[in-house]
PDB file of C-alpha atoms in Angstrom:
ATOM      1  CA  MET A   1     -18.587 -10.455  12.446  1.00 98.00           C
ATOM      2  CA  GLU A   2     -20.680  -7.555  11.173  1.00 98.00           C
ATOM      3  CA  LEU A   3     -20.814  -6.556   7.510  1.00 98.00           C
ATOM      4  CA  PHE A   4     -21.577  -2.987   6.451  1.00 98.00           C
ATOM      5  CA  GLY A   5     -21.952  -1.310   3.084  1.00 98.00           C
ATOM      6  CA  ASP A   6     -23.384   2.017   4.226  1.00 98.00           C
ATOM      7  CA  PRO A   7     -21.077   4.659   5.754  1.00 98.00           C
ATOM      8  CA  ALA A   8     -23.657   5.904   8.254  1.00 98.00           C
ATOM      9  CA  ALA A   9     -24.301   2.406   9.582  1.00 98.00           C
ATOM     10  CA  MET A  10     -20.569   1.708   9.753  1.00 98.00           C
ATOM     11  CA  ARG A  11     -19.941   4.948  11.625  1.00 98.00           C
ATOM     12  CA  ALA A  12     -22.776   4.247  14.075  1.00 98.00           C
ATOM     13  CA  TRP A  13     -21.347   0.808  14.875  1.00 98.00           C
ATOM     14  CA  SER A  14     -17.874   2.211  15.457  1.00 98.00           C
ATOM     15  CA  GLN A  15     -19.089   5.094  17.592  1.00 98.00           C
ATOM     16  CA  ALA A  16     -21.192   2.727  19.703  1.00 98.00           C
ATOM     17  CA  ARG A  17     -18.187   0.492  20.277  1.00 97.00           C
ATOM     18  CA  ARG A  18     -16.047   3.446  21.248  1.00 96.00           C
ATOM     19  CA  ALA A  19     -18.751   4.718  23.621  1.00 96.00           C
ATOM     20  CA  GLY A  20     -18.575   1.305  25.292  1.00 97.00           C
ATOM     21  CA  GLY A  21     -14.852   1.686  25.868  1.00 97.00           C
ATOM     22  CA  ALA A  22     -13.467  -0.100  22.821  1.00 98.00           C
ATOM     23  CA  THR A  23     -10.540   1.120  20.766  1.00 98.00           C
ATOM     24  CA  ILE A  24     -10.940   0.749  17.006  1.00 98.00           C
ATOM     25  CA  ALA A  25      -8.345  -0.231  14.401  1.00 98.00           C
ATOM     26  CA  LEU A  26      -8.927  -0.050  10.659  1.00 98.00           C
ATOM     27  CA  VAL A  27      -7.102  -2.187   8.085  1.00 98.00           C
ATOM     28  CA  PRO A  28      -7.869  -0.651   4.662  1.00 98.00           C
ATOM     29  CA  THR A  29      -7.688  -3.169   1.789  1.00 98.00           C
ATOM     30  CA  MET A  30      -8.822  -3.633  -1.784  1.00 94.00           C
ATOM     31  CA  GLY A  31      -9.693  -7.253  -1.074  1.00 94.00           C
ATOM     32  CA  ALA A  32      -8.054 -10.328  -2.631  1.00 91.00           C
ATOM     33  CA  LEU A  33      -6.779 -10.918   0.894  1.00 95.00           C
ATOM     34  CA  HIS A  34      -3.580 -12.886   1.426  1.00 93.00           C
ATOM     35  CA  ASP A  35      -1.187 -13.689   4.265  1.00 94.00           C
ATOM     36  CA  GLY A  36       0.219 -10.163   4.150  1.00 94.00           C
ATOM     37  CA  HIS A  37      -3.192  -8.781   5.051  1.00 96.00           C
ATOM     38  CA  ARG A  38      -3.381 -11.253   7.930  1.00 96.00           C
ATOM     39  CA  VAL A  39      -0.170  -9.725   9.307  1.00 97.00           C
ATOM     40  CA  LEU A  40      -1.862  -6.315   9.214  1.00 98.00           C
ATOM     41  CA  VAL A  41      -4.917  -7.696  11.019  1.00 98.00           C
ATOM     42  CA  ASP A  42      -2.691  -9.271  13.673  1.00 98.00           C
ATOM     43  CA  GLU A  43      -1.034  -5.891  14.260  1.00 98.00           C
ATOM     44  CA  ALA A  44      -4.454  -4.214  14.446  1.00 98.00           C
ATOM     45  CA  GLN A  45      -5.569  -6.722  17.076  1.00 98.00           C
ATOM     46  CA  ARG A  46      -2.473  -5.938  19.130  1.00 98.00           C
ATOM     47  CA  ARG A  47      -3.270  -2.247  19.062  1.00 98.00           C
ATOM     48  CA  ALA A  48      -7.051  -2.161  19.507  1.00 98.00           C
ATOM     49  CA  THR A  49      -9.934  -4.126  20.981  1.00 98.00           C
ATOM     50  CA  ALA A  50     -12.074  -4.024  17.837  1.00 98.00           C
ATOM     51  CA  VAL A  51     -10.838  -4.393  14.260  1.00 98.00           C
ATOM     52  CA  ILE A  52     -12.501  -3.249  11.053  1.00 98.00           C
ATOM     53  CA  VAL A  53     -11.280  -4.395   7.638  1.00 98.00           C
ATOM     54  CA  SER A  54     -12.419  -2.304   4.709  1.00 98.00           C
ATOM     55  CA  ILE A  55     -12.719  -3.959   1.291  1.00 98.00           C
ATOM     56  CA  PHE A  56     -13.081  -1.622  -1.658  1.00 97.00           C
ATOM     57  CA  VAL A  57     -11.454  -1.647  -5.087  1.00 95.00           C
ATOM     58  CA  ASN A  58     -11.129   2.088  -5.556  1.00 95.00           C
ATOM     59  CA  PRO A  59     -11.741   3.083  -9.187  1.00 95.00           C
ATOM     60  CA  ILE A  60     -10.352   6.607  -8.903  1.00 94.00           C
ATOM     61  CA  GLN A  61      -6.829   5.506  -7.929  1.00 95.00           C
ATOM     62  CA  PHE A  62      -6.262   3.416 -11.071  1.00 91.00           C
ATOM     63  CA  ASP A  63      -4.484   5.251 -13.861  1.00 82.00           C
ATOM     64  CA  ARG A  64      -5.166   2.385 -16.283  1.00 81.00           C
ATOM     65  CA  HIS A  65      -8.689   1.017 -16.683  1.00 82.00           C
ATOM     66  CA  ILE A  66      -7.298  -2.387 -17.619  1.00 82.00           C
ATOM     67  CA  ASP A  67      -5.643  -2.690 -14.183  1.00 83.00           C
ATOM     68  CA  PHE A  68      -8.935  -1.849 -12.478  1.00 86.00           C
ATOM     69  CA  ASP A  69     -10.831  -4.382 -14.589  1.00 83.00           C
ATOM     70  CA  ARG A  70      -8.267  -7.109 -13.912  1.00 79.00           C
ATOM     71  CA  TYR A  71      -7.896  -6.484 -10.190  1.00 84.00           C
ATOM     72  CA  PRO A  72      -8.890  -9.732  -8.421  1.00 82.00           C
ATOM     73  CA  ARG A  73     -12.216  -9.679  -6.613  1.00 88.00           C
ATOM     74  CA  ALA A  74     -13.252 -12.546  -4.340  1.00 91.00           C
ATOM     75  CA  ILE A  75     -15.537 -11.041  -1.719  1.00 95.00           C
ATOM     76  CA  GLU A  76     -16.833 -14.325  -0.289  1.00 96.00           C
ATOM     77  CA  ASP A  77     -13.294 -15.632   0.171  1.00 96.00           C
ATOM     78  CA  ASP A  78     -12.304 -12.305   1.728  1.00 97.00           C
ATOM     79  CA  LEU A  79     -15.201 -12.403   4.185  1.00 98.00           C
ATOM     80  CA  ALA A  80     -14.309 -15.966   5.142  1.00 98.00           C
ATOM     81  CA  ALA A  81     -10.696 -14.913   5.730  1.00 97.00           C
ATOM     82  CA  CYS A  82     -11.842 -12.028   7.929  1.00 98.00           C
ATOM     83  CA  ARG A  83     -14.059 -14.326  10.002  1.00 98.00           C
ATOM     84  CA  ALA A  84     -11.194 -16.784  10.434  1.00 98.00           C
ATOM     85  CA  ALA A  85      -8.901 -13.972  11.562  1.00 98.00           C
ATOM     86  CA  GLY A  86     -11.355 -12.761  14.212  1.00 98.00           C
ATOM     87  CA  VAL A  87     -12.175  -9.450  12.518  1.00 98.00           C
ATOM     88  CA  ASP A  88     -15.068  -7.661  14.232  1.00 98.00           C
ATOM     89  CA  ALA A  89     -16.518  -5.800  11.247  1.00 98.00           C
ATOM     90  CA  VAL A  90     -16.037  -5.490   7.508  1.00 98.00           C
ATOM     91  CA  TYR A  91     -16.853  -2.302   5.621  1.00 98.00           C
ATOM     92  CA  ALA A  92     -17.436  -3.157   1.964  1.00 98.00           C
ATOM     93  CA  PRO A  93     -19.200  -0.266   0.225  1.00 98.00           C
ATOM     94  CA  SER A  94     -20.069  -0.236  -3.452  1.00 97.00           C
ATOM     95  CA  ALA A  95     -18.571   2.248  -5.883  1.00 96.00           C
ATOM     96  CA  ALA A  96     -22.006   3.881  -6.178  1.00 97.00           C
ATOM     97  CA  THR A  97     -22.074   4.354  -2.404  1.00 97.00           C
ATOM     98  CA  MET A  98     -18.573   5.815  -2.287  1.00 97.00           C
ATOM     99  CA  TYR A  99     -18.995   8.034  -5.336  1.00 97.00           C
ATOM    100  CA  PRO A 100     -22.703   8.770  -5.841  1.00 97.00           C
ATOM    101  CA  PRO A 101     -24.036  11.008  -8.611  1.00 97.00           C
ATOM    102  CA  GLY A 102     -22.840  14.574  -8.048  1.00 97.00           C
ATOM    103  CA  PHE A 103     -19.724  13.529  -6.144  1.00 97.00           C
ATOM    104  CA  GLN A 104     -16.998  16.106  -6.854  1.00 97.00           C
ATOM    105  CA  THR A 105     -14.783  16.639  -3.802  1.00 97.00           C
ATOM    106  CA  ARG A 106     -11.272  15.187  -3.755  1.00 97.00           C
ATOM    107  CA  VAL A 107      -8.339  15.387  -1.353  1.00 98.00           C
ATOM    108  CA  VAL A 108      -5.275  16.700  -3.181  1.00 97.00           C
ATOM    109  CA  PRO A 109      -1.899  15.565  -1.765  1.00 97.00           C
ATOM    110  CA  GLY A 110       1.198  17.731  -1.797  1.00 96.00           C
ATOM    111  CA  SER A 111       4.776  17.343  -2.968  1.00 96.00           C
ATOM    112  CA  LEU A 112       5.203  13.842  -1.512  1.00 97.00           C
ATOM    113  CA  ALA A 113       2.912  12.644  -4.306  1.00 97.00           C
ATOM    114  CA  GLU A 114       4.697  14.322  -7.204  1.00 96.00           C
ATOM    115  CA  SER A 115       7.567  11.871  -7.799  1.00 96.00           C
ATOM    116  CA  LEU A 116       8.012   8.110  -8.189  1.00 97.00           C
ATOM    117  CA  GLU A 117       4.554   6.500  -8.221  1.00 96.00           C
ATOM    118  CA  GLY A 118       2.957   9.923  -8.530  1.00 96.00           C
ATOM    119  CA  GLU A 119       4.942  10.698 -11.669  1.00 95.00           C
ATOM    120  CA  MET A 120       4.337   7.287 -13.227  1.00 94.00           C
ATOM    121  CA  ARG A 121       0.648   7.084 -12.303  1.00 93.00           C
ATOM    122  CA  PRO A 122      -1.007  10.502 -12.723  1.00 92.00           C
ATOM    123  CA  GLY A 123      -3.919  11.024 -10.359  1.00 94.00           C
ATOM    124  CA  HIS A 124      -3.195   7.855  -8.402  1.00 95.00           C
ATOM    125  CA  PHE A 125      -2.432   9.463  -5.061  1.00 97.00           C
ATOM    126  CA  GLU A 126      -5.320  11.897  -5.297  1.00 97.00           C
ATOM    127  CA  GLY A 127      -7.510   8.813  -5.569  1.00 97.00           C
ATOM    128  CA  VAL A 128      -5.732   7.257  -2.591  1.00 98.00           C
ATOM    129  CA  THR A 129      -6.025  10.281  -0.305  1.00 98.00           C
ATOM    130  CA  THR A 130      -9.674  10.752  -1.236  1.00 98.00           C
ATOM    131  CA  VAL A 131     -10.678   7.155  -0.553  1.00 98.00           C
ATOM    132  CA  VAL A 132      -8.624   6.888   2.636  1.00 98.00           C
ATOM    133  CA  THR A 133     -10.253  10.051   3.974  1.00 98.00           C
ATOM    134  CA  LYS A 134     -13.687   8.608   3.247  1.00 98.00           C
ATOM    135  CA  LEU A 135     -12.806   5.269   4.850  1.00 98.00           C
ATOM    136  CA  LEU A 136     -11.497   6.992   7.973  1.00 98.00           C
ATOM    137  CA  ALA A 137     -14.629   9.116   8.177  1.00 98.00           C
ATOM    138  CA  ALA A 138     -16.893   6.066   7.921  1.00 98.00           C
ATOM    139  CA  THR A 139     -15.019   3.836  10.362  1.00 98.00           C
ATOM    140  CA  VAL A 140     -13.861   6.455  12.912  1.00 98.00           C
ATOM    141  CA  PRO A 141     -10.799   4.464  14.047  1.00 98.00           C
ATOM    142  CA  ASP A 142      -8.228   5.281  16.686  1.00 98.00           C
ATOM    143  CA  VAL A 143      -5.514   3.693  14.545  1.00 98.00           C
ATOM    144  CA  ALA A 144      -5.162   2.619  10.915  1.00 98.00           C
ATOM    145  CA  ILE A 145      -2.726  -0.064   9.768  1.00 98.00           C
ATOM    146  CA  PHE A 146      -0.868   0.056   6.442  1.00 98.00           C
ATOM    147  CA  GLY A 147       1.856  -2.105   4.916  1.00 97.00           C
ATOM    148  CA  GLN A 148       5.259  -0.583   4.226  1.00 97.00           C
ATOM    149  CA  LYS A 149       5.409  -2.170   0.771  1.00 97.00           C
ATOM    150  CA  ASP A 150       3.455   0.885  -0.399  1.00 97.00           C
ATOM    151  CA  PHE A 151       6.040   3.145   1.239  1.00 98.00           C
ATOM    152  CA  GLN A 152       5.190   6.340  -0.628  1.00 98.00           C
ATOM    153  CA  GLN A 153       1.492   5.832   0.026  1.00 98.00           C
ATOM    154  CA  LEU A 154       2.199   5.397   3.732  1.00 98.00           C
ATOM    155  CA  ALA A 155       4.208   8.634   3.822  1.00 98.00           C
ATOM    156  CA  ILE A 156       1.428  10.520   2.020  1.00 98.00           C
ATOM    157  CA  VAL A 157      -1.307   9.182   4.287  1.00 98.00           C
ATOM    158  CA  ARG A 158       0.698  10.114   7.384  1.00 98.00           C
ATOM    159  CA  ARG A 159       1.207  13.631   6.040  1.00 98.00           C
ATOM    160  CA  MET A 160      -2.476  13.963   5.153  1.00 98.00           C
ATOM    161  CA  VAL A 161      -3.663  12.813   8.571  1.00 98.00           C
ATOM    162  CA  ALA A 162      -1.287  15.262  10.269  1.00 98.00           C
ATOM    163  CA  ASP A 163      -2.140  18.156   7.943  1.00 98.00           C
ATOM    164  CA  LEU A 164      -5.905  17.683   8.302  1.00 98.00           C
ATOM    165  CA  ASP A 165      -5.764  17.183  12.089  1.00 98.00           C
ATOM    166  CA  LEU A 166      -7.620  13.875  11.858  1.00 98.00           C
ATOM    167  CA  GLY A 167      -6.210  12.608  15.159  1.00 97.00           C
ATOM    168  CA  ILE A 168      -5.715   9.029  13.954  1.00 98.00           C
ATOM    169  CA  GLU A 169      -2.518   7.073  14.534  1.00 98.00           C
ATOM    170  CA  ILE A 170      -1.086   5.688  11.289  1.00 98.00           C
ATOM    171  CA  VAL A 171       0.991   2.538  11.753  1.00 98.00           C
ATOM    172  CA  GLY A 172       3.280   1.077   9.105  1.00 98.00           C
ATOM    173  CA  VAL A 173       3.940  -2.664   9.227  1.00 98.00           C
ATOM    174  CA  PRO A 174       7.078  -4.158   7.615  1.00 97.00           C
ATOM    175  CA  THR A 175       6.518  -5.750   4.226  1.00 97.00           C
ATOM    176  CA  SER A 176       5.269  -9.323   4.380  1.00 96.00           C
ATOM    177  CA  ARG A 177       7.155 -11.655   2.042  1.00 97.00           C
ATOM    178  CA  GLU A 178       6.860 -15.086   0.506  1.00 96.00           C
ATOM    179  CA  ALA A 179       9.443 -17.712   1.483  1.00 96.00           C
ATOM    180  CA  ASP A 180      11.618 -16.747  -1.488  1.00 97.00           C
ATOM    181  CA  GLY A 181      11.534 -13.041  -0.612  1.00 97.00           C
ATOM    182  CA  LEU A 182       8.919 -11.738  -3.057  1.00 98.00           C
ATOM    183  CA  ALA A 183       6.762  -9.083  -1.426  1.00 98.00           C
ATOM    184  CA  ARG A 184       3.217 -10.358  -0.986  1.00 96.00           C
ATOM    185  CA  SER A 185       0.768  -8.603  -3.284  1.00 94.00           C
ATOM    186  CA  SER A 186      -2.668  -9.257  -4.710  1.00 91.00           C
ATOM    187  CA  ARG A 187      -1.070  -8.769  -8.134  1.00 92.00           C
ATOM    188  CA  ASN A 188       1.200 -11.791  -7.687  1.00 94.00           C
ATOM    189  CA  VAL A 189      -1.603 -14.163  -8.668  1.00 91.00           C
ATOM    190  CA  ARG A 190      -1.537 -12.637 -12.157  1.00 92.00           C
ATOM    191  CA  LEU A 191       2.098 -13.643 -12.725  1.00 96.00           C
ATOM    192  CA  PRO A 192       2.682 -16.606 -15.067  1.00 97.00           C
ATOM    193  CA  ALA A 193       4.993 -19.227 -13.576  1.00 96.00           C
ATOM    194  CA  ASP A 194       8.110 -17.967 -15.385  1.00 97.00           C
ATOM    195  CA  ASP A 195       7.492 -14.380 -14.345  1.00 97.00           C
ATOM    196  CA  ARG A 196       6.698 -15.436 -10.780  1.00 97.00           C
ATOM    197  CA  ALA A 197      10.055 -17.194 -10.563  1.00 97.00           C
ATOM    198  CA  ALA A 198      11.858 -14.228 -12.107  1.00 97.00           C
ATOM    199  CA  ALA A 199      10.191 -11.683  -9.798  1.00 98.00           C
ATOM    200  CA  VAL A 200      12.412 -12.807  -6.908  1.00 98.00           C
ATOM    201  CA  VAL A 201      15.111 -10.611  -8.484  1.00 98.00           C
ATOM    202  CA  ILE A 202      13.452  -7.552  -6.942  1.00 98.00           C
ATOM    203  CA  SER A 203      14.031  -8.618  -3.359  1.00 98.00           C
ATOM    204  CA  THR A 204      17.465 -10.079  -4.046  1.00 98.00           C
ATOM    205  CA  ALA A 205      18.555  -6.817  -5.698  1.00 98.00           C
ATOM    206  CA  LEU A 206      17.275  -4.768  -2.768  1.00 98.00           C
ATOM    207  CA  LYS A 207      18.996  -7.081  -0.289  1.00 98.00           C
ATOM    208  CA  ALA A 208      22.262  -6.674  -2.198  1.00 98.00           C
ATOM    209  CA  ALA A 209      21.992  -2.899  -1.821  1.00 98.00           C
ATOM    210  CA  ALA A 210      21.181  -3.259   1.881  1.00 98.00           C
ATOM    211  CA  ALA A 211      24.289  -5.444   2.278  1.00 98.00           C
ATOM    212  CA  ALA A 212      26.401  -2.842   0.498  1.00 98.00           C
ATOM    213  CA  TYR A 213      25.013  -0.160   2.813  1.00 98.00           C
ATOM    214  CA  ALA A 214      25.779  -2.320   5.845  1.00 98.00           C
ATOM    215  CA  ASP A 215      29.356  -2.640   4.561  1.00 98.00           C
ATOM    216  CA  GLY A 216      29.712   1.148   4.487  1.00 98.00           C
ATOM    217  CA  GLU A 217      28.511   2.186   1.014  1.00 98.00           C
ATOM    218  CA  ARG A 218      26.867   5.626   1.206  1.00 98.00           C
ATOM    219  CA  ASP A 219      26.912   6.780  -2.417  1.00 98.00           C
ATOM    220  CA  GLY A 220      23.304   6.983  -3.630  1.00 98.00           C
ATOM    221  CA  ASP A 221      24.181   6.364  -7.283  1.00 98.00           C
ATOM    222  CA  ARG A 222      26.162   3.234  -6.483  1.00 98.00           C
ATOM    223  CA  LEU A 223      23.426   1.863  -4.249  1.00 98.00           C
ATOM    224  CA  ARG A 224      20.868   2.548  -6.959  1.00 98.00           C
ATOM    225  CA  ALA A 225      23.107   0.865  -9.552  1.00 98.00           C
ATOM    226  CA  THR A 226      23.407  -2.210  -7.319  1.00 98.00           C
ATOM    227  CA  VAL A 227      19.657  -2.674  -7.662  1.00 98.00           C
ATOM    228  CA  SER A 228      19.273  -1.549 -11.280  1.00 98.00           C
ATOM    229  CA  GLU A 229      22.037  -3.740 -12.676  1.00 98.00           C
ATOM    230  CA  ARG A 230      20.666  -6.886 -11.079  1.00 98.00           C
ATOM    231  CA  ILE A 231      17.175  -6.213 -12.363  1.00 98.00           C
ATOM    232  CA  GLU A 232      18.485  -5.404 -15.844  1.00 96.00           C
ATOM    233  CA  ARG A 233      20.249  -8.774 -15.947  1.00 96.00           C
ATOM    234  CA  ALA A 234      16.925 -10.549 -15.423  1.00 95.00           C
ATOM    235  CA  PRO A 235      15.529 -10.954 -18.957  1.00 92.00           C
ATOM    236  CA  ARG A 236      11.875 -11.088 -17.891  1.00 96.00           C
ATOM    237  CA  ALA A 237      12.089  -7.938 -15.730  1.00 97.00           C
ATOM    238  CA  LYS A 238      11.825  -4.329 -16.837  1.00 97.00           C
ATOM    239  CA  ALA A 239      12.523  -1.697 -14.182  1.00 97.00           C
ATOM    240  CA  GLU A 240      10.367   1.406 -14.403  1.00 97.00           C
ATOM    241  CA  TYR A 241      12.395   3.218 -11.762  1.00 98.00           C
ATOM    242  CA  VAL A 242      14.903   2.664  -8.980  1.00 98.00           C
ATOM    243  CA  ALA A 243      15.355   5.564  -6.558  1.00 98.00           C
ATOM    244  CA  VAL A 244      17.305   6.212  -3.365  1.00 98.00           C
ATOM    245  CA  VAL A 245      15.439   8.843  -1.361  1.00 98.00           C
ATOM    246  CA  ASP A 246      15.151  10.454   2.054  1.00 98.00           C
ATOM    247  CA  ALA A 247      12.751   8.289   4.077  1.00 97.00           C
ATOM    248  CA  SER A 248      10.814  11.331   5.318  1.00 95.00           C
ATOM    249  CA  THR A 249      10.766  13.764   2.391  1.00 96.00           C
ATOM    250  CA  LEU A 250      11.218  11.259  -0.495  1.00 97.00           C
ATOM    251  CA  GLU A 251      13.780  13.627  -2.007  1.00 97.00           C
ATOM    252  CA  PRO A 252      16.593  11.943  -3.986  1.00 98.00           C
ATOM    253  CA  LEU A 253      19.852  11.420  -2.115  1.00 98.00           C
ATOM    254  CA  THR A 254      23.320  11.509  -3.630  1.00 98.00           C
ATOM    255  CA  THR A 255      24.796  10.648  -0.233  1.00 98.00           C
ATOM    256  CA  VAL A 256      22.918   8.434   2.210  1.00 98.00           C
ATOM    257  CA  ASP A 257      23.664  10.313   5.418  1.00 97.00           C
ATOM    258  CA  ARG A 258      20.215   9.976   6.998  1.00 97.00           C
ATOM    259  CA  PRO A 259      17.411   7.378   7.134  1.00 97.00           C
ATOM    260  CA  ALA A 260      16.700   6.472   3.518  1.00 98.00           C
ATOM    261  CA  VAL A 261      14.743   4.041   1.395  1.00 98.00           C
ATOM    262  CA  ILE A 262      15.352   2.443  -1.980  1.00 98.00           C
ATOM    263  CA  LEU A 263      12.121   2.319  -3.982  1.00 98.00           C
ATOM    264  CA  THR A 264      11.508   0.418  -7.188  1.00 98.00           C
ATOM    265  CA  ALA A 265       8.748  -0.525  -9.615  1.00 98.00           C
ATOM    266  CA  VAL A 266       9.314  -3.427 -12.001  1.00 98.00           C
ATOM    267  CA  TRP A 267       7.226  -4.819 -14.849  1.00 98.00           C
ATOM    268  CA  PHE A 268       6.867  -8.517 -15.597  1.00 97.00           C
ATOM    269  CA  GLY A 269       4.782  -8.671 -18.745  1.00 95.00           C
ATOM    270  CA  ASP A 270       1.678  -6.628 -17.942  1.00 93.00           C
ATOM    271  CA  VAL A 271       2.048  -6.981 -14.158  1.00 95.00           C
ATOM    272  CA  ARG A 272       3.682  -4.147 -12.274  1.00 96.00           C
ATOM    273  CA  LEU A 273       5.243  -4.851  -8.862  1.00 97.00           C
ATOM    274  CA  ILE A 274       6.638  -2.387  -6.329  1.00 98.00           C
ATOM    275  CA  ASP A 275       8.998  -2.985  -3.429  1.00 98.00           C
ATOM    276  CA  ASN A 276      11.433  -1.100  -1.212  1.00 98.00           C
ATOM    277  CA  GLN A 277      14.309  -1.432   1.204  1.00 98.00           C
ATOM    278  CA  LEU A 278      14.907   0.783   4.223  1.00 98.00           C
ATOM    279  CA  LEU A 279      18.459   1.953   4.910  1.00 97.00           C
ATOM    280  CA  GLY A 280      19.491   3.182   8.315  1.00 87.00           C
TER     281      GLY A 280
END
């Protein structure tokens, strides 16, 4: 496995592999790798002959400095996990490399970034689109693999890649979950035991809404209430939002008459978790 920290060296490696007939898949991560990331790597290996994992905790996508400071960093463990998974190369640039003195250009997303996470975390998606563009430019992949847990992010990245004619396939992989249903996340390790046990309410609430939809419920407000009421009954949970939206445009739906998604963000103490449930 090769390790790169310089974008030019990373790009040269990728271009040489492609010149030799390889197809390249990128799995962008912020490190603290877990089993959910392994699922993404497995999908990348199914879709390409060479896999790059990027590891970079992106400072410009954090709206709260305390979250950036507390984000888990375990680069040696991450590199070991990548070797064990058969990853071909890791791109792990420093913040100084990504954003050197004089850096001023950012990629500004459109209306998909204005609601939900975009409303709650000002500047977050501008940081995401900027760093993803830089990672794609350095790794030159044919395909990039993202988890569907960050559903809004996935929609924004797809739109950006299409709008900027980047010619890269963006693949979304279904959310990887723990045995009890909690969506896997690097933030889960920060949950105290009581909050970790309580956090299962997110997935159970979303499953209840999915069951109601399967039984014929199409009223957006009632589906949203199915989730909200269950979370509200959990004393350790505080919902920041629950929304039922069009799966393509992310516009709110009063009637679910097309592919839709329920999105939610929930606080447990000072840990914020997001999750979603596709409908239709």
